[in-house]
Short mmCIF file of C-alpha atoms (C1' of nucleotides) in Angstrom, two decimals:
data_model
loop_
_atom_site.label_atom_id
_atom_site.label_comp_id
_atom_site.label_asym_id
_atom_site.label_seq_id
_atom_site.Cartn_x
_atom_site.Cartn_y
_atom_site.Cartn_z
CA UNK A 20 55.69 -20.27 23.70
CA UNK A 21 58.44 -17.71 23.42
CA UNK A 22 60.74 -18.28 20.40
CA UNK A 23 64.24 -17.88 20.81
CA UNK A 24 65.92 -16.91 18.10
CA UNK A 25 67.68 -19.32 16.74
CA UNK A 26 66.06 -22.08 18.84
CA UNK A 27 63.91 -23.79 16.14
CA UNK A 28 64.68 -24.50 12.34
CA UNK A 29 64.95 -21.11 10.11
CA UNK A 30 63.64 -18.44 12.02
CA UNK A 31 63.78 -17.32 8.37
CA UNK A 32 62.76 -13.68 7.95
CA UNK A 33 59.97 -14.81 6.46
CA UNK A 34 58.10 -16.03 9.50
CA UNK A 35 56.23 -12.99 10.44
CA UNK A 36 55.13 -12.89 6.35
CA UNK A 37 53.55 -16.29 6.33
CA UNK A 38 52.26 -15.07 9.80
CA UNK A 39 50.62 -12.74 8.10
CA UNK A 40 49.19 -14.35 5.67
CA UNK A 41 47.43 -16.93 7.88
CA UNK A 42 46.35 -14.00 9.88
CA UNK A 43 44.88 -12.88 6.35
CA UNK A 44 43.04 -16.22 5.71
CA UNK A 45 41.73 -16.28 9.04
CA UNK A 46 40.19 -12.74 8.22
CA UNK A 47 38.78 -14.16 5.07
CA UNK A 48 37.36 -17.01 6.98
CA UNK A 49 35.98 -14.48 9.50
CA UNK A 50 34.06 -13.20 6.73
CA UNK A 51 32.64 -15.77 4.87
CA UNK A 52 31.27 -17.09 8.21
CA UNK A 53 29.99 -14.29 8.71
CA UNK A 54 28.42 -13.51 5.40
CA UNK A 55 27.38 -16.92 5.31
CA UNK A 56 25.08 -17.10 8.47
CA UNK A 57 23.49 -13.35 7.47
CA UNK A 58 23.02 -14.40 3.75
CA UNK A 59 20.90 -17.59 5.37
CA UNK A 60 18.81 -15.54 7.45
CA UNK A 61 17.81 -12.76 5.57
CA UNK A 62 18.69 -13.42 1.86
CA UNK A 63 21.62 -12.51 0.15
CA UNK A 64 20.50 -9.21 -1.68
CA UNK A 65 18.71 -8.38 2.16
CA UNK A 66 21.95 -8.36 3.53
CA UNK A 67 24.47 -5.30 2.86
CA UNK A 68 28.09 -5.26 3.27
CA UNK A 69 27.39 -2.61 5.85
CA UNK A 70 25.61 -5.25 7.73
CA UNK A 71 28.44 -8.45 7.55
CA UNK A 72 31.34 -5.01 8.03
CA UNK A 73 28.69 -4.33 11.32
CA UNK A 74 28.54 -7.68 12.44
CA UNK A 75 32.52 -8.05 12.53
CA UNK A 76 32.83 -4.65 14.40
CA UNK A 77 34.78 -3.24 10.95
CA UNK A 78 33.44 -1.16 8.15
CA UNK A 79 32.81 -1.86 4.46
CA UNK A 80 35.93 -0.49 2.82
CA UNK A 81 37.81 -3.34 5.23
CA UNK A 82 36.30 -5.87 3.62
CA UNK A 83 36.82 -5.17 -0.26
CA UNK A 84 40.41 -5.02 1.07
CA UNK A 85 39.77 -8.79 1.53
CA UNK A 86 37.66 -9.38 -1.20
CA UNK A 87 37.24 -8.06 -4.36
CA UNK A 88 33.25 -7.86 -4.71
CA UNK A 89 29.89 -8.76 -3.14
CA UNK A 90 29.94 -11.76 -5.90
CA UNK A 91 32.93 -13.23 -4.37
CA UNK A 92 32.16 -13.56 -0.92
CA UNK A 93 28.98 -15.30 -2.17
CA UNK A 94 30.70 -17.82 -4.61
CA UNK A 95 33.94 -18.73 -2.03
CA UNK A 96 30.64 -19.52 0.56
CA UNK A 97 29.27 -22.23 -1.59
CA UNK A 98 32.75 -23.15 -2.46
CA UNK A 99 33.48 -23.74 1.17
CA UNK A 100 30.46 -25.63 1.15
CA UNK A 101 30.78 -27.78 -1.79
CA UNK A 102 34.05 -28.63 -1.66
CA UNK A 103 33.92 -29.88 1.23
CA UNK A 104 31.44 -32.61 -0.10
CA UNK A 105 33.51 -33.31 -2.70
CA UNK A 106 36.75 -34.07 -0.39
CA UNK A 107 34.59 -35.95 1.60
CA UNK A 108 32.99 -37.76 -0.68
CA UNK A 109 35.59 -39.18 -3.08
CA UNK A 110 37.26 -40.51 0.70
CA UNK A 111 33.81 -42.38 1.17
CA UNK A 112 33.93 -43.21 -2.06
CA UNK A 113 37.42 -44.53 -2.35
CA UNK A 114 36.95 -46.83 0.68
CA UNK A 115 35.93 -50.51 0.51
CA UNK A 116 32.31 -52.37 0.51
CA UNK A 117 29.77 -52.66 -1.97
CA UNK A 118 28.67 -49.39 -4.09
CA UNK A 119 25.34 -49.47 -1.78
CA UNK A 120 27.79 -48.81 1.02
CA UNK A 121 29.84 -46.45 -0.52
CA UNK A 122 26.87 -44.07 -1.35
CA UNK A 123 25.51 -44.38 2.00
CA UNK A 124 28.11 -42.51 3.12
CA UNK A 125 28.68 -39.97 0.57
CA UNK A 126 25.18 -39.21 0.68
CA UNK A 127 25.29 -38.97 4.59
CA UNK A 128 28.32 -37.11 3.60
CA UNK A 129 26.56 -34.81 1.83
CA UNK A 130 23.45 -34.35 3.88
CA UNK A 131 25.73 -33.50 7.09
CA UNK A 132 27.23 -30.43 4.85
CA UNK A 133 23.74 -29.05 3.94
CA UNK A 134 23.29 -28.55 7.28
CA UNK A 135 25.75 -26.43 7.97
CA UNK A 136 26.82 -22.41 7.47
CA UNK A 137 27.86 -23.27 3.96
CA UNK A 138 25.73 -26.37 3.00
CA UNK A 139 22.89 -23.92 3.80
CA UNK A 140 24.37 -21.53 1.53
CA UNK A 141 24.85 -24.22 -1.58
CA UNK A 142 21.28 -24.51 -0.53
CA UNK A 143 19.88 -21.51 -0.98
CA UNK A 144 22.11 -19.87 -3.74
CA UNK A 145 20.17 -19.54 -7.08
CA UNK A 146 22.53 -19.68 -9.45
CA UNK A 147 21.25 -16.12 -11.07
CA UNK A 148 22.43 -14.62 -7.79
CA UNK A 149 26.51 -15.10 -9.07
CA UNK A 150 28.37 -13.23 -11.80
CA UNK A 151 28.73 -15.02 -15.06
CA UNK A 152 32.23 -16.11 -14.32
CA UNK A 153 30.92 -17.67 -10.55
CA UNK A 154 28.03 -18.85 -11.82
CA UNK A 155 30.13 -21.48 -14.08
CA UNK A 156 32.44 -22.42 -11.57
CA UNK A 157 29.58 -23.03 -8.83
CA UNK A 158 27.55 -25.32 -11.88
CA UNK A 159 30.78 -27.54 -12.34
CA UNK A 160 31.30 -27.84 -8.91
CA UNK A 161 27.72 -29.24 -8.66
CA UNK A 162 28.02 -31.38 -11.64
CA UNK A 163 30.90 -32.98 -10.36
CA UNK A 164 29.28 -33.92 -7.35
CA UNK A 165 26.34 -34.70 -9.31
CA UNK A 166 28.57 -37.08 -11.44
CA UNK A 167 30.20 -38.67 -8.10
CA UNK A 168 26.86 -39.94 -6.66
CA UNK A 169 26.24 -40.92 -10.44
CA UNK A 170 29.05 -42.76 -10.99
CA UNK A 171 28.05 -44.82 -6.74
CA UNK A 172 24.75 -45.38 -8.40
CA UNK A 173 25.92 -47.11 -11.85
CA UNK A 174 28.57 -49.15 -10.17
CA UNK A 175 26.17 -50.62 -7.55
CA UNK A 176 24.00 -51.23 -11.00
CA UNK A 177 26.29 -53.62 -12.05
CA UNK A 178 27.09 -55.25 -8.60
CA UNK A 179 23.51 -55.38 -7.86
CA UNK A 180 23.65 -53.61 -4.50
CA UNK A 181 21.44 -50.93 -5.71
CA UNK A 182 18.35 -51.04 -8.25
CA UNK A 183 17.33 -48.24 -10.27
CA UNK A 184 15.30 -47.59 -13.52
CA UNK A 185 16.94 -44.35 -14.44
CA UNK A 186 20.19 -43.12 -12.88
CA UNK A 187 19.73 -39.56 -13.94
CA UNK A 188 16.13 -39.60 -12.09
CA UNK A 189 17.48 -41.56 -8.85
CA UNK A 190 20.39 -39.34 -8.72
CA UNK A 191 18.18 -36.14 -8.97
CA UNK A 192 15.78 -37.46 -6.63
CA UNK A 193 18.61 -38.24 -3.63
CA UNK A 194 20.20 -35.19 -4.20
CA UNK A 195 17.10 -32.78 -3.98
CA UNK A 196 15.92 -34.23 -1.17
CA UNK A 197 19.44 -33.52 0.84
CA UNK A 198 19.77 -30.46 -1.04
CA UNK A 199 16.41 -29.42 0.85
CA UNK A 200 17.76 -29.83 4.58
CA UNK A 201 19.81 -26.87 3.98
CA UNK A 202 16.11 -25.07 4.25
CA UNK A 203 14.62 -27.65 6.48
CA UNK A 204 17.06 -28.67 9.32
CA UNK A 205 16.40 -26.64 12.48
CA UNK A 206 19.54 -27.25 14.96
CA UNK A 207 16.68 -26.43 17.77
CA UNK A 208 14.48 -29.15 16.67
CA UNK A 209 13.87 -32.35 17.96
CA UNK A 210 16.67 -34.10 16.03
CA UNK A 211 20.56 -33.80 15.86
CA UNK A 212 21.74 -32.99 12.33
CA UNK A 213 23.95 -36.53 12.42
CA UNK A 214 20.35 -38.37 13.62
CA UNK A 215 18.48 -35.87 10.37
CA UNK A 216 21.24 -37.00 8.25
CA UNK A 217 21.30 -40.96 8.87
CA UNK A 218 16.97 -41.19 8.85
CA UNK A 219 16.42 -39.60 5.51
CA UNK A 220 19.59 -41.35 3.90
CA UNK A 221 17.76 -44.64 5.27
CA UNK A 222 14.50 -43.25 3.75
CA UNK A 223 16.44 -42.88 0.25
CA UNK A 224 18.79 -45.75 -0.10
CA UNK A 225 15.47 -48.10 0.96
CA UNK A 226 14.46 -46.33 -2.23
CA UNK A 227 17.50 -47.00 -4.43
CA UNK A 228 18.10 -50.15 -3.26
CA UNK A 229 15.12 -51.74 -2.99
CA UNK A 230 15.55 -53.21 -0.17
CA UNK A 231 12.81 -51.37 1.68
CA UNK A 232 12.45 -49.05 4.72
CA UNK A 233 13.85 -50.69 7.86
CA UNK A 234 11.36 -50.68 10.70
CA UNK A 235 13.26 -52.17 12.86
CA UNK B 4 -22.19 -14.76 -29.30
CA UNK B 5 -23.94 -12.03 -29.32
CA UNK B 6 -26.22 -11.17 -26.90
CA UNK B 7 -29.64 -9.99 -27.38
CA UNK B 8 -31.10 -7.19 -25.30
CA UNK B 9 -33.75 -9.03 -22.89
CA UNK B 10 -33.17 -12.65 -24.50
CA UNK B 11 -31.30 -13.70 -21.14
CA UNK B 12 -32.00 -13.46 -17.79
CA UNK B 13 -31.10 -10.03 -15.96
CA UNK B 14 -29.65 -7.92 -19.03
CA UNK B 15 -29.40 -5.89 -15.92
CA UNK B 16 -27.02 -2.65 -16.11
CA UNK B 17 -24.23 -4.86 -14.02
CA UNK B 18 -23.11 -6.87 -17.20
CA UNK B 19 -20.85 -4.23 -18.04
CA UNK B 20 -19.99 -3.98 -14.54
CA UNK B 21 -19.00 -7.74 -14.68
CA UNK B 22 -17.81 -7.63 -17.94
CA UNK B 23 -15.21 -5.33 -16.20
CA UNK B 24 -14.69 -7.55 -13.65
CA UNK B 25 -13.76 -10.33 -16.09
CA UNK B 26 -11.12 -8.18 -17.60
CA UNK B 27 -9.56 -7.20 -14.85
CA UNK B 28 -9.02 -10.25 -13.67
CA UNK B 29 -7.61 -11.63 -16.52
CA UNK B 30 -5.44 -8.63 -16.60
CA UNK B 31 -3.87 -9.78 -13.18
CA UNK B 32 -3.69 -13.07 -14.44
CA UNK B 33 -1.37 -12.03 -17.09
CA UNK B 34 0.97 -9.86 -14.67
CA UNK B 35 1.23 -12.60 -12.24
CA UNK B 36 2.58 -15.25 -15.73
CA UNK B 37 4.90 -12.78 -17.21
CA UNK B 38 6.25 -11.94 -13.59
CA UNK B 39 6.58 -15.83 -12.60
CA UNK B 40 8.25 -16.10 -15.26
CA UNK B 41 10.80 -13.06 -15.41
CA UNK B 42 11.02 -14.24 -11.82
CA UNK B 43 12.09 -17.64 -12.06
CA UNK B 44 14.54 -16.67 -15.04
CA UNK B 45 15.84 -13.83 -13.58
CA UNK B 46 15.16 -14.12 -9.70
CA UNK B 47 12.76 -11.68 -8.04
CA UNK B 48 15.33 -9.03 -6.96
CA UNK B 49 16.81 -9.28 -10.45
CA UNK B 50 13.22 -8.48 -11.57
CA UNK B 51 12.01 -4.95 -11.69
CA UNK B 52 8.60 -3.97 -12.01
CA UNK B 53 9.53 -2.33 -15.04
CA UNK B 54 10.73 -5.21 -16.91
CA UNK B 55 7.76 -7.15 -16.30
CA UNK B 56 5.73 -4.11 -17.43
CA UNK B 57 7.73 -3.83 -20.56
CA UNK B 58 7.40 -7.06 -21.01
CA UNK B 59 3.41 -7.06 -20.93
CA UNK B 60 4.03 -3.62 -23.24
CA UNK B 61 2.48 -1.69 -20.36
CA UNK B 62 4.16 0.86 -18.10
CA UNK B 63 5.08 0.31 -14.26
CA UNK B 64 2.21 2.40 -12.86
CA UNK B 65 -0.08 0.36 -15.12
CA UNK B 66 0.55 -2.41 -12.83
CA UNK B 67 0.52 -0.52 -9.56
CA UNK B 68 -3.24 -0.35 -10.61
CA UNK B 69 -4.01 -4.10 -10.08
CA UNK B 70 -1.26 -4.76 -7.29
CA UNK B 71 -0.77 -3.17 -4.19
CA UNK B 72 3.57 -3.76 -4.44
CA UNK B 73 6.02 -6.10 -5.57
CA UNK B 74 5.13 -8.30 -2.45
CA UNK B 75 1.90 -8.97 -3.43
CA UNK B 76 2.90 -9.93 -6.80
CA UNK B 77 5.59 -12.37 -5.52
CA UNK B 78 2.99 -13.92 -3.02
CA UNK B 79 0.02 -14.13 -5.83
CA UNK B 80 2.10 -16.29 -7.97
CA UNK B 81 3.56 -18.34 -5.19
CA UNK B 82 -0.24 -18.83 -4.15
CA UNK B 83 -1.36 -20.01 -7.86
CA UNK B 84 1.20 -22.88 -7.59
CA UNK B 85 0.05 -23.86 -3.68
CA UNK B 86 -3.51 -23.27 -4.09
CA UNK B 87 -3.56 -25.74 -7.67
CA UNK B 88 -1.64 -28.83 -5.50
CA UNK B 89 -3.60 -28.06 -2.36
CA UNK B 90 -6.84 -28.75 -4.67
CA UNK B 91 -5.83 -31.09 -6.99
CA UNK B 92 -4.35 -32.75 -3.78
CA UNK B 93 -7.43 -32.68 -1.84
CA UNK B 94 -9.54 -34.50 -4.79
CA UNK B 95 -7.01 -36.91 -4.99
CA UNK B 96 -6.95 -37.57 -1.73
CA UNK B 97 -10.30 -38.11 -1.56
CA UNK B 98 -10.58 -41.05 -3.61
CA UNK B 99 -10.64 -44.68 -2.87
CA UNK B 100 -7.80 -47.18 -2.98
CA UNK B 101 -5.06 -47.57 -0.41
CA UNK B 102 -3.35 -44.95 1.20
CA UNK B 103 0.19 -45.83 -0.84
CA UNK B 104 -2.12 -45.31 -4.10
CA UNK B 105 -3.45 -42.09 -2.76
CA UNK B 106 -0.22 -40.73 -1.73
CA UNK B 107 1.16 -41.73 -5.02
CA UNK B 108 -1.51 -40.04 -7.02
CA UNK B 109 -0.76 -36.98 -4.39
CA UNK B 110 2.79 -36.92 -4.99
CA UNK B 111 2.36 -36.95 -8.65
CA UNK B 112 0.12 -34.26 -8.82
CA UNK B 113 2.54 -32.25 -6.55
CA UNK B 114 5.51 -33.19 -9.32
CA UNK B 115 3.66 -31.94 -11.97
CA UNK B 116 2.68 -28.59 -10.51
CA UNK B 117 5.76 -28.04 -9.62
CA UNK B 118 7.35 -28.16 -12.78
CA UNK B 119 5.19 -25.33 -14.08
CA UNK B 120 5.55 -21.26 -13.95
CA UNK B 121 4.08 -20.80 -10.41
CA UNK B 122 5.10 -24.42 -9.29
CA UNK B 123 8.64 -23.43 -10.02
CA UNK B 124 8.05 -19.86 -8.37
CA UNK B 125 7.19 -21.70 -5.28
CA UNK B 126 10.62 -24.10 -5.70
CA UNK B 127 11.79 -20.50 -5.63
CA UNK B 128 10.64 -18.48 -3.35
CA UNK B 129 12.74 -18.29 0.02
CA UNK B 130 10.37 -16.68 2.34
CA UNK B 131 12.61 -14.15 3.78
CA UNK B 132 11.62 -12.40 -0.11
CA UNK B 133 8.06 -12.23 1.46
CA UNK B 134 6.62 -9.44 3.88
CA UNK B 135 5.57 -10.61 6.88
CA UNK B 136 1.92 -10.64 6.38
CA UNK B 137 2.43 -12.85 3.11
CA UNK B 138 5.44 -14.92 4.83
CA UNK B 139 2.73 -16.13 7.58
CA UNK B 140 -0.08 -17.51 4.32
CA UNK B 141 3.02 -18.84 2.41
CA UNK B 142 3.74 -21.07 5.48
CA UNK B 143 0.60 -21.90 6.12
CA UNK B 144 -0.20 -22.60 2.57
CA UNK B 145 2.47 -24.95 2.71
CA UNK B 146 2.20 -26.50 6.03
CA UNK B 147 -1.38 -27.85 4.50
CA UNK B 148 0.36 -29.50 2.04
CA UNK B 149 2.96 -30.67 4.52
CA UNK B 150 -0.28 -31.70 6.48
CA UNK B 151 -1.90 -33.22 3.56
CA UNK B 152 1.21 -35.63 2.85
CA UNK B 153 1.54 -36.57 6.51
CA UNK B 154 -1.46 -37.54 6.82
CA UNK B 155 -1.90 -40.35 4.08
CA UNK B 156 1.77 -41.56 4.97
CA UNK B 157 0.39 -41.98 8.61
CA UNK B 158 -3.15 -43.60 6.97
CA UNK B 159 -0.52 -45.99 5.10
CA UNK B 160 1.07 -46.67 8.04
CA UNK B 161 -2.38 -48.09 9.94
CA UNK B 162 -3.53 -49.98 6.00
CA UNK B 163 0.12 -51.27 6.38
CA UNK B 164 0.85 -50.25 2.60
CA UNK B 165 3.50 -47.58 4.02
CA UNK B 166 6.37 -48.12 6.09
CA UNK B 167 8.24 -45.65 7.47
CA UNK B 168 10.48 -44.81 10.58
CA UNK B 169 9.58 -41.28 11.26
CA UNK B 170 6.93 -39.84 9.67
CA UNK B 171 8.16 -36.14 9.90
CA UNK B 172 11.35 -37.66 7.83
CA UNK B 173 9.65 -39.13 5.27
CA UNK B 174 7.09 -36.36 4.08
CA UNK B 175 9.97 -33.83 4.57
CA UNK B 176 12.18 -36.33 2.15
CA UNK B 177 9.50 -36.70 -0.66
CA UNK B 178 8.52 -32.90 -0.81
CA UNK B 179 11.75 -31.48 -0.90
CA UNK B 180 12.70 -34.04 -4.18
CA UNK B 181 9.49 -32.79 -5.24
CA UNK B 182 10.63 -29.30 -5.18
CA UNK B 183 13.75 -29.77 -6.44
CA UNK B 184 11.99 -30.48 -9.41
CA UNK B 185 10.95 -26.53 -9.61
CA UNK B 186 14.86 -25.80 -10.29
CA UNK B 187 15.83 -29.16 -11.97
CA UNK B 188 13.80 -30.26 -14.67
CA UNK B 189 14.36 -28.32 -18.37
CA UNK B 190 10.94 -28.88 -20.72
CA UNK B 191 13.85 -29.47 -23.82
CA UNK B 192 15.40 -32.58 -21.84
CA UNK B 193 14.48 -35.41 -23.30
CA UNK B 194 11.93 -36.52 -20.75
CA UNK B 195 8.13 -34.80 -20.75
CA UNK B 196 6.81 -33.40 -17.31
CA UNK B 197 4.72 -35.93 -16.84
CA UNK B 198 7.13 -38.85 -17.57
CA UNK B 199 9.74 -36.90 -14.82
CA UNK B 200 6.98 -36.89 -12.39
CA UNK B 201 6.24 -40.80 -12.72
CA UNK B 202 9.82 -41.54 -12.37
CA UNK B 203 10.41 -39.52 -9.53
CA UNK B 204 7.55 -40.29 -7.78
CA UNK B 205 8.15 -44.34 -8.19
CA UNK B 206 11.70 -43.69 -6.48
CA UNK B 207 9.99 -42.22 -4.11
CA UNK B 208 7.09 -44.76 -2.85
CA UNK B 209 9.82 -47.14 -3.84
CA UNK B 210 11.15 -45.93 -0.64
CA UNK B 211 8.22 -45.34 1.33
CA UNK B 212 6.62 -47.99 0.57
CA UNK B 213 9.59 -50.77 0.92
CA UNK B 214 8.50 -52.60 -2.04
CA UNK B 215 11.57 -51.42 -4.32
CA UNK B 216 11.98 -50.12 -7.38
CA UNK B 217 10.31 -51.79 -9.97
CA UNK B 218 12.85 -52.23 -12.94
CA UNK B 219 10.14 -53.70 -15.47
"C1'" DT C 28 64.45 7.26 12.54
"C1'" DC C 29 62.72 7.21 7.99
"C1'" DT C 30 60.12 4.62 4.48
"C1'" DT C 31 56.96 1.32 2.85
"C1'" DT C 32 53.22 -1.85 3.41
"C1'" DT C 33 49.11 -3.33 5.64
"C1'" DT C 34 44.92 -2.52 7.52
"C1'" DG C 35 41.55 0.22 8.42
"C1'" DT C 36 38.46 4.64 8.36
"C1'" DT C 37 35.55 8.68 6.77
"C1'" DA C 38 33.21 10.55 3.32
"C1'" DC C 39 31.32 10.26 -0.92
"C1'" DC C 40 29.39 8.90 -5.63
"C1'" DC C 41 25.95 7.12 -8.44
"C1'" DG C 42 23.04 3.65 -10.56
"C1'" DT C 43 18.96 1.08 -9.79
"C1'" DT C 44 14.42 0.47 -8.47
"C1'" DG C 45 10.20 0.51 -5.71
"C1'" DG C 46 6.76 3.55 -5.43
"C1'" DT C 47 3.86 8.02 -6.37
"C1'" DA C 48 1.69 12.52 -8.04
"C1'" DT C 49 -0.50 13.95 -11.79
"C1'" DA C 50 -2.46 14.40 -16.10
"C1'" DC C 51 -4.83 12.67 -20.14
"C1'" DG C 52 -8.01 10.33 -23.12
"C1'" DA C 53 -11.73 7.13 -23.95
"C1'" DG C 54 -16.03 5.24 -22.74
"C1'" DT C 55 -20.31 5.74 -19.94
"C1'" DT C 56 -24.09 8.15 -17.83
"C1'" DA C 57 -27.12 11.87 -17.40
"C1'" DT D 2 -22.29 18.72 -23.27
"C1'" DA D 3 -20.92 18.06 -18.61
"C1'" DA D 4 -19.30 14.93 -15.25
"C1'" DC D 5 -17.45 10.71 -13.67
"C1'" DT D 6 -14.80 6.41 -13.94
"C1'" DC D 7 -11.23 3.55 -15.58
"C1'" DG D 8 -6.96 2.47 -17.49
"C1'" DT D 9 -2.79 4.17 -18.82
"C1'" DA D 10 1.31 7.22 -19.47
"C1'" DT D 11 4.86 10.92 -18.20
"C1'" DA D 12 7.68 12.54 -14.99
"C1'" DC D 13 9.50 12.32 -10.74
"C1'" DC D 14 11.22 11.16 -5.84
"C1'" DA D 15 13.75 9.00 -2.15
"C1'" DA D 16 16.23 5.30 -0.41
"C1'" DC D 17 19.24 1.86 -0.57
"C1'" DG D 18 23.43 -0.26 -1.40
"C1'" DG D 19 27.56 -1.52 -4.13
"C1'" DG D 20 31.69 0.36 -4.88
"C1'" DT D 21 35.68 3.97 -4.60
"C1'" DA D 22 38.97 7.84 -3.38
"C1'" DA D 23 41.63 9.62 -0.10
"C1'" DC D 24 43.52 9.63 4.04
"C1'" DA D 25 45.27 7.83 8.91
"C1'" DA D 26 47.70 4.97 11.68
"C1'" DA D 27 50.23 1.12 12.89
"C1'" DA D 28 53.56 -2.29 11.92
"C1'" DA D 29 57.69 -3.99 9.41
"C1'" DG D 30 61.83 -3.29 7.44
"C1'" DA D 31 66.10 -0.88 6.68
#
DNA sequence: TCTTTTTGTTACCCGTTGGTATACGAGTTA
DNA sequence: TAACTCGTATACCAACGGGTAACAAAAAGA
């Protein structure tokens, strides 16, 4: 683990700065986490920056040194969570099989995130709770996922995989339901959140497809 | 209109009493609209007891006079929009026909509450916003429904005109679309409530019932 | 070793808002 | 006219919580 110095390529002065800066994101991280799980629990205007500063063993001052307002903690945790159904979705989406198959998974996609720290937190977050600015970054965010599953739904129109009378209704319809395990799922239930996720995307796509619920 | 002295039974010295009565109620009625719907616009935090006063062109202590607190103002309007689908739910689900036509005519009556004021306040209202005392009636108010829902899928199940895997899944599924409707649907869209609900709700049995979407 | 930057703290400010004490006027009763 | 009730307003309080100023200490750099 020890570096000698000029062991490995560039031990460039600027080492211990990027250091620093990934120590800096991990911080960040730290927080949203943090501010994430309390904001679940008790609400996001229930929970003080005293309390996430308490809960990290720091004090508030510490953490507008990381972030600039209460507004942006909020907005980077739905970020966290809505990116990362977006990544994962145009992968799913960019893969082969019919367009049935493809929004299978970004739907499972999708229902996996709102079950965790940050799904839960696209979940919950009304968008009156962000600043004007947030608020339209967090609605495009949405619409382009909104416009993803869309797009599955219309392409499996024309290849006949999936069978729909209005895409704007059958897209809604998936969505809100998913949207709803972020207040639903309990990781102490009977259920894993992979076993949550696969039953109700069966339950939808029997309704999008047509094909009816499997009982096998 | 008017009412003569002894012309109707009992001109007793209570009418005015119960005249009283009347208006007071409809006062309350009035603070629990205006605040359901500064509420869902605004948010209830967002919401202060004086804006819904000035909005009612009333001052605050004016409406400390029919509410005990805030609380009881939030859970009021969260119990117009449980109490009207619990009802309308119950007579519904009390007439004949299968248990798939039931549950339809349940689920539609659900959609349509919830896409007005206290429908949407219950789409709303996370229950961490409630005191404890009204937290435990919101949950149970809502675990009737839950109940209510359950039950005919199960019924369906025995008639054969529902199939489902789990029946915990499916309800969960179709009442969380249902309530996404509370944040989703916008009266100056080009669909009507009640044309919203039908869709949605066809998706739906479309998937509960494995019959598929009928594209008529 | 001296300086600068980073990270953190203590102490404080101040706006908002739920909630209340109190008074006042109008209608009712006696 | 006196007394009581009801509905409403004025004026106020106390608490909470977001946000900041100023300072301390440690680390990095020179």
């Amino acid at each position: 683990m020890t570096r000698r110095a000029k062991a490995t390529a560039a031990p460039s002065p600027w080492s211990s700065q990027s250091e620093r800066e990934r120590e800096r994101a991990a911080k960040r991280e730290a927080v949203l986490r943090t501010a994430a799980r309390l904001f679940n629990t008790r609400g996001y205007h229930a929970t003080s920056l005293d309390e996430v500063a308490t809960a990290l063993n720091v004090t508030k001052p510490t953490i507008y040194h990381y972030f600039a307002n209460k507004d942006e903690i909020l907005f980077e945790c739905t970020r966290r969570g809505l990116d990362a159904i977006i990544e994962a979705s145009r992968r799913t989406a960019a893969q082969g099989g019919s367009a049935a198959e493809r929004l299978r998974g970004v739907l499972t996609v999708y229902a996996l995130t709102m079950m965790d720290d940050f799904g839960i937190c696209v979940a919950r977050t009304q968008d009156h709770l962000l600043s004007e600015p947030s608020r339209q970054q967090f609605r495009a965010l949405k619409r382009e996922i909104d416009a993803l599953i869309r797009h599955l739904v219309v392409e499996g129109g024309v290849d006949g995989s999936v069978q729909v009378r209005d895409v704007r209704i059958a897209t809604f319809t998936a969505a809100q339901a998913l949207n709803g395990l972020g207040n639903w799922f309990n990781p102490e239930g009977p259920m894993t959140a992979p076993e949550v996720a696969d039953q109700v995307v069966q339950t939808l796509m029997a309704g999008l497809t047509g094909r009816g619920a499997a009982t096998d």
